[in-house]
Amino acid sequence: MTYDLTALRARIPALAAGTAHFDGPGGTQMPLPVIEAIAATLSRPLSIRGDGLPGERNAETVVVEARRAMADLLGADPAGIVFGRSATQLTYDFSRTLAATWSPGDEVVVTRLDHDANIRPWVQAAERTGSTVRRADFDPATGELTADDIRAQLSDRTRLVAVTAASNLIGTMPPIAEIARITHEAGALLYVDGVHYAAHAPADIEALGADFLVCSPYKFLGPHHGVLAARPELLETLRPDKLLPSTDAVPERFELGTLPYEFLAGTRAAVDFLAGLGAGPGGSRRERLASAFEGIEEHEGVLRDRLEKGLAALEQVTVHSRAARRTPTLLLTLDGHRTEDAYRFLADRGVHAPSGSFYALEASRRLGLGDTGGLRVGLAPYTSGEDVDRLLTGLSDFLERRTDAHG
Ligand SMILES: Cc1ncc(COP(=O)(O)O)c(C=O)c1O
């Protein structure tokens, strides 16, 4: 299959501004069909979900189709797809609901590799219930978080393990299926942060063995909201706080208030757009997504290689992304220079690679980078070889200029 980068880029209006975007891990640029789907939803009658009037039926269709699309993307059951405002909000909601059954002495395992959205909600829920938080560490030298790191924190009191499927800071992809196995053997539930992962790999909640898998469409060409997948039978057992008149059906039980129908339409369009990057029109959407992710992984892999070779030639650059299995997201520090200055220098040249710890605060501290973090260079399906070259030239110019300036 050939990956048609030119055609792909032509369908993303924001790229016409000429910026080389390496900020995909913070949020991707949106293709025209996604924008159009949002606008089309708002251009037709739109009411609260129902089956009486056109506006009600439009809203209903949007929700049903978005659940199907997200189920195809995550290998889940549409009846187990919960929509929310963000992954952070969904994780807070589920942490409160799950913690309602925890008691003093129960334990929850979080990792130092995770984005704070998959740490703090669990820590705070544990504090409120008198439960104990155990922290699985990763190896800062290799960036690896292993199943043994998790195993070391498990006990017969473990109720839940919260772990990322891919670090948004250094890209590490821990062995989730193995972690799921040992978590379940310990009698605990596994909550997986798939926010960074879902943008780069073909997600499959069953293969991962996750009880809960949360992600955010704005990381994979869609609009800004969150999605959680779980088995409907598991969701049936949970009792979230909810309003009296609102339905108790699953998954609606977990969706507080009115859903952002226009964003759900955009998300369905994003999934269709991704599927369209796969081989030909044949096969199910799930099959086309699998083929599309093969193409995306190959494309991003080639560019990552080019980027890493270029960075290796720049003496002052340290790359902190080192795990054997990882996404094309590189965290850099620059000897003798603030990455904040590099970010501004590159921004003046139309290259957007932000600097920070990106809410993966504990990971940044564990890497010895404090709260400042580093320069994050993230590849996306629309990244081009020219983008990579512009970044490498910009970085090289920054380092040379500053070296000269320092005499
Ligand atoms: C790995 C990871 N988890 C969670 C989040 C939070 O996602 P949201 O903005 O949807 O709350 C992010 C956002 O950057 C992320 O990268």
Coordinates of C-alpha atoms and ligand atoms in Angstrom, one line a residue:
M1 CA 0.0 0.0 0.0
T2 CA 1.3 3.5 -0.8
Y3 CA 0.9 6.2 1.8
D4 CA -0.3 9.3 -0.1
L5 CA 1.1 12.0 2.1
T6 CA 0.5 14.8 -0.5
A7 CA -3.2 14.0 -0.7
L8 CA -3.4 13.7 3.1
R9 CA -1.8 17.0 3.7
A10 CA -3.9 18.7 1.1
R11 CA -7.0 17.8 3.1
I12 CA -5.8 19.5 6.3
P13 CA -6.5 23.2 5.9
A14 CA -4.3 24.3 8.9
L15 CA -1.2 23.0 7.2
A16 CA -1.6 25.7 4.5
A17 CA -0.2 28.2 7.0
G18 CA 3.2 26.6 6.4
T19 CA 4.0 25.6 10.0
A20 CA 5.9 22.4 10.5
H21 CA 3.8 20.9 13.3
F22 CA 5.6 18.6 15.8
D23 CA 2.9 19.4 18.4
G24 CA 0.7 16.4 17.5
P25 CA 1.0 14.8 21.0
G26 CA -0.6 18.0 22.3
G27 CA -3.3 17.9 19.6
T28 CA -3.3 17.2 15.9
Q29 CA -4.5 19.4 13.0
M30 CA -7.9 18.7 11.7
P31 CA -8.8 17.3 8.2
L32 CA -11.5 19.1 6.2
P33 CA -14.1 16.2 6.4
V34 CA -13.9 16.5 10.2
I35 CA -14.5 20.2 10.1
E36 CA -17.3 19.7 7.5
A37 CA -19.0 17.0 9.7
I38 CA -19.0 19.4 12.6
A39 CA -20.4 22.2 10.5
A40 CA -23.0 19.9 8.8
T41 CA -24.3 18.7 12.1
L42 CA -24.8 22.3 13.2
S43 CA -26.4 23.3 9.9
R44 CA -29.2 20.7 10.2
P45 CA -32.0 20.7 12.8
L46 CA -30.5 19.5 16.0
S47 CA -32.3 18.8 19.3
I48 CA -31.9 16.6 22.3
R49 CA -31.7 12.9 21.2
G50 CA -35.1 11.4 20.5
D51 CA -37.2 9.8 17.7
G52 CA -40.0 12.2 17.1
L53 CA -38.6 15.2 15.2
P54 CA -35.9 15.5 12.6
G55 CA -33.6 17.4 15.0
E56 CA -34.1 14.6 17.6
R57 CA -33.4 11.9 15.1
N58 CA -30.3 13.8 13.8
A59 CA -28.9 13.9 17.3
E60 CA -29.7 10.2 17.8
T61 CA -28.0 9.2 14.6
V62 CA -24.9 11.2 15.4
V63 CA -24.5 9.4 18.8
V64 CA -25.2 6.0 17.4
E65 CA -22.7 6.4 14.6
A66 CA -20.0 7.9 16.8
R67 CA -20.3 5.0 19.2
R68 CA -19.9 2.6 16.2
A69 CA -16.9 4.5 14.9
M70 CA -15.1 4.6 18.2
A71 CA -15.9 0.9 18.8
D72 CA -14.3 0.1 15.4
L73 CA -11.2 2.2 16.4
L74 CA -10.8 0.6 19.8
G75 CA -12.0 -3.0 19.0
A76 CA -14.8 -2.4 21.5
D77 CA -18.5 -2.9 21.8
P78 CA -20.5 0.3 20.8
A79 CA -22.6 -0.3 23.9
G80 CA -19.4 0.2 26.0
I81 CA -18.4 3.5 24.5
V82 CA -18.8 6.5 26.9
F83 CA -18.4 10.0 25.7
G84 CA -17.1 12.8 27.9
R85 CA -15.5 16.2 27.8
S86 CA -11.9 15.0 28.0
A87 CA -9.9 12.0 29.1
T88 CA -9.1 13.8 32.3
Q89 CA -12.8 14.3 33.1
L90 CA -13.7 10.7 32.3
T91 CA -10.9 9.4 34.5
Y92 CA -11.9 11.6 37.4
D93 CA -15.5 10.4 37.0
F94 CA -14.5 6.8 36.9
S95 CA -12.1 7.1 39.7
R96 CA -14.9 8.4 42.0
T97 CA -17.3 5.7 40.8
L98 CA -14.8 2.9 41.3
A99 CA -13.5 4.2 44.6
A100 CA -17.0 4.1 46.0
T101 CA -16.3 0.4 46.7
W102 CA -12.8 0.8 48.1
S103 CA -12.1 0.7 51.8
P104 CA -9.2 1.5 54.1
G105 CA -6.3 -0.9 53.4
D106 CA -7.3 -1.4 49.7
E107 CA -4.5 -0.5 47.3
V108 CA -4.3 1.2 43.9
V109 CA -1.2 1.1 41.6
V110 CA -0.2 4.1 39.5
T111 CA 3.0 4.6 37.6
R112 CA 5.6 7.3 37.4
L113 CA 5.5 7.2 33.6
D114 CA 1.9 8.4 33.3
H115 CA 0.4 11.7 32.4
D116 CA -1.0 13.2 35.6
A117 CA -4.5 12.6 34.3
N118 CA -4.0 8.9 35.1
I119 CA -2.3 9.5 38.4
R120 CA -3.9 12.3 40.4
P121 CA -7.6 11.1 40.1
W122 CA -6.6 7.8 41.6
V123 CA -4.3 9.3 44.3
Q124 CA -7.1 11.6 45.3
A125 CA -9.7 8.9 45.2
A126 CA -7.5 6.7 47.4
E127 CA -6.9 9.5 49.9
R128 CA -10.6 10.0 50.3
T129 CA -11.2 6.3 51.0
G130 CA -8.2 5.6 53.2
S131 CA -6.7 3.4 50.4
T132 CA -3.0 3.1 49.8
V133 CA -1.3 4.3 46.6
R134 CA 1.6 2.3 45.3
R135 CA 3.8 3.7 42.6
A136 CA 5.4 1.6 39.9
D137 CA 8.7 3.1 38.8
F138 CA 10.2 3.1 35.3
D139 CA 13.9 3.0 34.5
P140 CA 15.0 6.5 33.6
A141 CA 18.0 5.2 31.8
T142 CA 16.1 3.1 29.3
G143 CA 12.6 4.7 29.6
E144 CA 11.2 1.1 30.1
L145 CA 8.2 0.3 32.4
T146 CA 8.0 -3.5 32.6
A147 CA 5.4 -5.9 33.9
D148 CA 7.8 -6.7 36.7
D149 CA 7.7 -3.1 37.8
I150 CA 4.0 -3.4 38.1
R151 CA 4.1 -6.9 39.7
A152 CA 6.3 -5.5 42.5
Q153 CA 3.4 -3.3 43.6
L154 CA 0.6 -5.8 43.4
S155 CA -0.9 -7.5 46.4
D156 CA -4.1 -9.3 47.3
R157 CA -5.5 -5.8 48.3
T158 CA -4.9 -4.3 44.9
R159 CA -8.2 -3.0 43.5
L160 CA -7.0 -1.2 40.4
V161 CA -3.9 -0.6 38.3
A162 CA -3.7 2.6 36.2
V163 CA -1.1 2.6 33.5
T164 CA -0.5 4.3 30.2
A165 CA -0.3 2.4 26.9
A166 CA 2.1 5.0 25.7
S167 CA 3.9 7.9 27.5
N168 CA 3.1 11.3 26.1
L169 CA 6.5 12.5 27.2
I170 CA 9.0 9.9 25.9
G171 CA 6.8 7.5 23.9
T172 CA 7.4 4.3 25.9
M173 CA 4.8 1.7 25.2
P174 CA 4.7 -0.7 28.2
P175 CA 3.6 -4.3 27.7
I176 CA 0.0 -3.7 28.5
A177 CA -1.3 -7.3 27.7
E178 CA 1.2 -8.8 30.1
I179 CA 0.3 -6.1 32.7
A180 CA -3.3 -6.9 32.2
R181 CA -2.7 -10.6 32.9
I182 CA -0.9 -10.1 36.2
T183 CA -3.4 -7.4 37.2
H184 CA -6.3 -9.7 36.7
E185 CA -4.4 -12.6 38.4
A186 CA -4.2 -10.2 41.4
G187 CA -8.0 -9.8 41.2
A188 CA -7.7 -6.1 40.2
L189 CA -9.1 -4.0 37.4
L190 CA -6.9 -2.4 34.7
Y191 CA -7.5 1.3 33.7
V192 CA -5.4 2.1 30.6
D193 CA -4.6 5.6 29.3
G194 CA -4.7 5.2 25.6
V195 CA -4.6 9.0 24.8
H196 CA -1.2 9.1 23.3
Y197 CA -1.2 5.4 22.1
A198 CA -4.4 5.6 20.1
A199 CA -2.9 8.2 17.8
H200 CA 0.0 5.9 16.8
A201 CA -1.1 2.2 17.1
P202 CA -4.1 0.1 16.2
A203 CA -5.9 0.0 19.5
D204 CA -7.7 -3.2 20.6
I205 CA -9.2 -3.2 24.0
E206 CA -9.5 -7.0 24.0
A207 CA -5.9 -7.7 22.9
L208 CA -4.7 -5.1 25.4
G209 CA -6.7 -6.8 28.1
A210 CA -7.8 -3.4 29.4
D211 CA -11.0 -3.2 31.5
F212 CA -11.1 0.6 30.7
L213 CA -9.4 2.3 27.8
V214 CA -9.6 6.1 27.6
C215 CA -8.6 8.3 24.7
S216 CA -9.1 11.7 23.2
P217 CA -10.1 12.2 19.5
Y218 CA -8.2 15.5 19.3
K219 CA -5.0 13.5 19.4
F220 CA -6.0 11.5 16.2
L221 CA -7.3 14.2 13.9
G222 CA -10.7 14.6 15.6
P223 CA -12.3 17.3 17.8
H224 CA -11.6 18.1 21.5
H225 CA -13.4 15.6 23.7
G226 CA -12.8 12.3 25.5
V227 CA -13.9 8.7 25.0
L228 CA -13.8 5.7 27.3
A229 CA -14.3 2.1 26.3
A230 CA -15.2 -0.8 28.6
R231 CA -17.2 -4.0 28.4
P232 CA -20.9 -3.1 28.8
E233 CA -21.3 -5.9 31.3
L234 CA -18.6 -4.2 33.5
L235 CA -20.3 -0.8 33.1
E236 CA -23.6 -2.4 34.2
T237 CA -22.0 -3.2 37.6
L238 CA -21.0 0.5 38.3
R239 CA -23.2 3.1 39.9
P240 CA -22.0 6.6 39.0
D241 CA -23.6 9.7 40.6
K242 CA -26.3 10.8 38.2
L243 CA -29.4 13.0 38.0
L244 CA -32.7 11.4 39.0
P245 CA -34.5 11.9 35.6
S246 CA -31.5 10.9 33.5
T247 CA -31.5 7.4 32.0
D248 CA -29.9 4.6 33.9
A249 CA -29.1 2.8 30.7
V250 CA -25.5 1.9 29.8
P251 CA -23.5 3.7 28.5
E252 CA -25.7 6.8 28.9
R253 CA -25.6 6.4 32.7
F254 CA -22.0 7.7 32.7
E255 CA -22.6 10.6 30.3
L256 CA -23.6 13.5 32.4
G257 CA -25.8 16.2 30.7
T258 CA -26.2 16.7 27.0
L259 CA -23.5 15.3 24.7
P260 CA -21.6 17.6 22.2
Y261 CA -23.3 16.1 19.1
E262 CA -21.3 18.2 16.7
F263 CA -18.0 16.9 18.1
L264 CA -19.3 13.3 18.1
A265 CA -20.0 13.8 14.4
G266 CA -16.5 15.1 14.0
T267 CA -15.1 12.1 15.7
R268 CA -16.9 9.7 13.5
A269 CA -15.5 11.6 10.5
A270 CA -12.0 11.4 12.0
V271 CA -12.3 7.7 12.3
D272 CA -13.6 7.4 8.7
F273 CA -10.8 9.7 7.6
L274 CA -8.2 7.5 9.3
A275 CA -9.9 4.4 7.8
G276 CA -9.6 6.0 4.4
L277 CA -5.8 6.1 4.7
G278 CA -6.0 2.3 4.6
A279 CA -5.8 0.0 1.6
G280 CA -8.8 0.4 -0.8
P281 CA -12.5 0.7 0.0
G282 CA -13.1 -3.0 0.6
G283 CA -13.4 -4.7 4.0
S284 CA -14.9 -3.5 7.2
R285 CA -14.0 -0.2 8.7
R286 CA -12.1 -2.0 11.5
E287 CA -10.1 -3.8 8.8
R288 CA -9.4 -0.6 6.9
L289 CA -8.3 1.0 10.2
A290 CA -5.8 -1.9 10.8
S291 CA -4.4 -1.3 7.3
A292 CA -4.3 2.5 7.8
F293 CA -2.3 2.1 11.0
E294 CA 0.1 -0.1 9.3
G295 CA 0.7 2.7 6.8
I296 CA 0.9 5.3 9.6
E297 CA 3.3 3.3 11.6
E298 CA 5.5 2.7 8.6
H299 CA 5.4 6.4 7.6
E300 CA 6.1 7.6 11.1
G301 CA 8.8 5.0 11.5
V302 CA 10.7 6.1 8.4
L303 CA 10.6 9.7 9.6
R304 CA 11.5 8.8 13.1
D305 CA 14.6 7.1 11.7
R306 CA 15.5 10.2 9.7
L307 CA 14.9 12.4 12.7
E308 CA 17.0 10.3 15.1
K309 CA 19.9 10.1 12.7
G310 CA 19.8 13.8 12.3
L311 CA 19.7 14.4 16.0
A312 CA 22.5 12.0 16.6
A313 CA 24.7 14.2 14.5
L314 CA 24.0 17.2 16.8
E315 CA 26.4 16.8 19.7
Q316 CA 24.6 18.9 22.3
V317 CA 21.3 17.0 21.9
T318 CA 20.3 14.4 24.4
V319 CA 17.3 12.2 23.4
H320 CA 15.4 10.8 26.4
S321 CA 13.1 8.6 24.4
R322 CA 14.9 5.2 24.4
A323 CA 12.4 2.4 25.1
A324 CA 12.5 -0.5 22.7
R325 CA 8.8 -0.1 21.9
R326 CA 7.7 3.5 21.6
T327 CA 5.8 6.0 19.6
P328 CA 7.5 8.5 17.4
T329 CA 7.6 11.1 20.2
L330 CA 11.0 12.3 21.1
L331 CA 11.9 14.3 24.2
L332 CA 15.1 16.3 23.8
T333 CA 17.3 18.4 26.1
L334 CA 20.1 20.6 24.8
D335 CA 23.4 20.8 26.7
G336 CA 23.9 24.3 28.0
H337 CA 20.6 25.6 26.5
R338 CA 17.1 26.1 27.7
T339 CA 14.6 24.2 25.6
E340 CA 12.2 27.0 26.1
D341 CA 14.6 29.2 24.1
A342 CA 14.9 26.5 21.4
Y343 CA 11.1 26.4 21.2
R344 CA 10.9 30.2 20.6
F345 CA 13.7 30.1 18.1
L346 CA 12.1 27.3 16.1
A347 CA 8.7 29.0 16.4
D348 CA 10.1 32.1 14.7
R349 CA 11.0 29.8 11.8
G350 CA 7.5 28.3 11.6
V351 CA 8.6 25.1 13.3
H352 CA 6.3 24.1 16.3
A353 CA 8.0 21.9 18.8
P354 CA 6.8 22.9 22.3
S355 CA 8.9 22.7 25.5
G356 CA 7.6 21.5 28.8
S357 CA 6.8 18.4 30.9
F358 CA 3.3 18.1 29.3
Y359 CA 1.6 17.1 32.6
A360 CA 3.8 14.0 32.8
L361 CA 5.3 15.7 35.8
E362 CA 6.4 12.7 37.7
A363 CA 8.0 11.2 34.6
S364 CA 9.9 14.4 33.9
R365 CA 11.1 14.6 37.5
R366 CA 12.2 10.9 37.4
L367 CA 14.2 11.6 34.3
G368 CA 16.0 14.3 36.2
L369 CA 14.4 17.1 34.2
G370 CA 12.4 18.6 37.0
D371 CA 9.2 20.4 36.2
T372 CA 10.8 22.0 33.1
G373 CA 10.9 18.9 31.0
G374 CA 12.4 19.2 27.5
L375 CA 11.6 19.9 23.9
R376 CA 9.0 17.5 22.6
V377 CA 9.1 16.5 19.0
G378 CA 6.0 14.5 18.0
L379 CA 5.4 13.0 14.5
A380 CA 1.9 12.7 13.2
P381 CA 0.3 11.1 10.1
Y382 CA 0.8 14.4 8.2
T383 CA 4.4 15.0 9.1
S384 CA 6.7 15.3 6.0
G385 CA 10.4 14.7 5.5
E386 CA 10.7 18.4 4.7
D387 CA 9.2 19.1 8.2
V388 CA 11.8 16.9 9.8
D389 CA 14.6 18.6 7.8
R390 CA 13.3 22.1 8.8
L391 CA 13.4 21.0 12.4
L392 CA 16.9 19.6 12.2
T393 CA 18.2 22.7 10.4
G394 CA 16.5 24.9 12.9
L395 CA 17.9 23.1 15.9
S396 CA 21.4 23.1 14.4
D397 CA 21.1 26.8 13.7
F398 CA 19.9 27.4 17.3
L399 CA 22.8 25.4 18.8
E400 CA 25.4 27.1 16.5
R401 CA 24.1 30.6 17.1
R402 CA 24.1 30.1 20.8
T403 CA 27.5 28.5 20.8
D404 CA 28.9 31.5 18.8
A405 CA 27.1 34.0 21.1
H406 CA 28.8 32.3 24.1
G407 CA 32.1 32.8 22.4
Ligands
LIG1 C1 -1.1 10.4 27.7 C2 -2.2 11.5 28.0 N1 -3.1 11.2 28.9 C3 -4.1 12.0 29.2 C4 -4.2 13.3 28.6 C5 -5.3 14.2 28.9 O1 -6.2 14.2 27.9 P1 -7.4 15.2 27.9 O2 -6.9 16.5 27.4 O3 -8.4 14.6 26.9 O4 -8.0 15.3 29.3 C6 -3.2 13.6 27.7 C7 -3.2 15.0 27.0 O5 -2.2 15.5 26.6 C8 -2.2 12.7 27.3 O6 -1.2 13.0 26.4

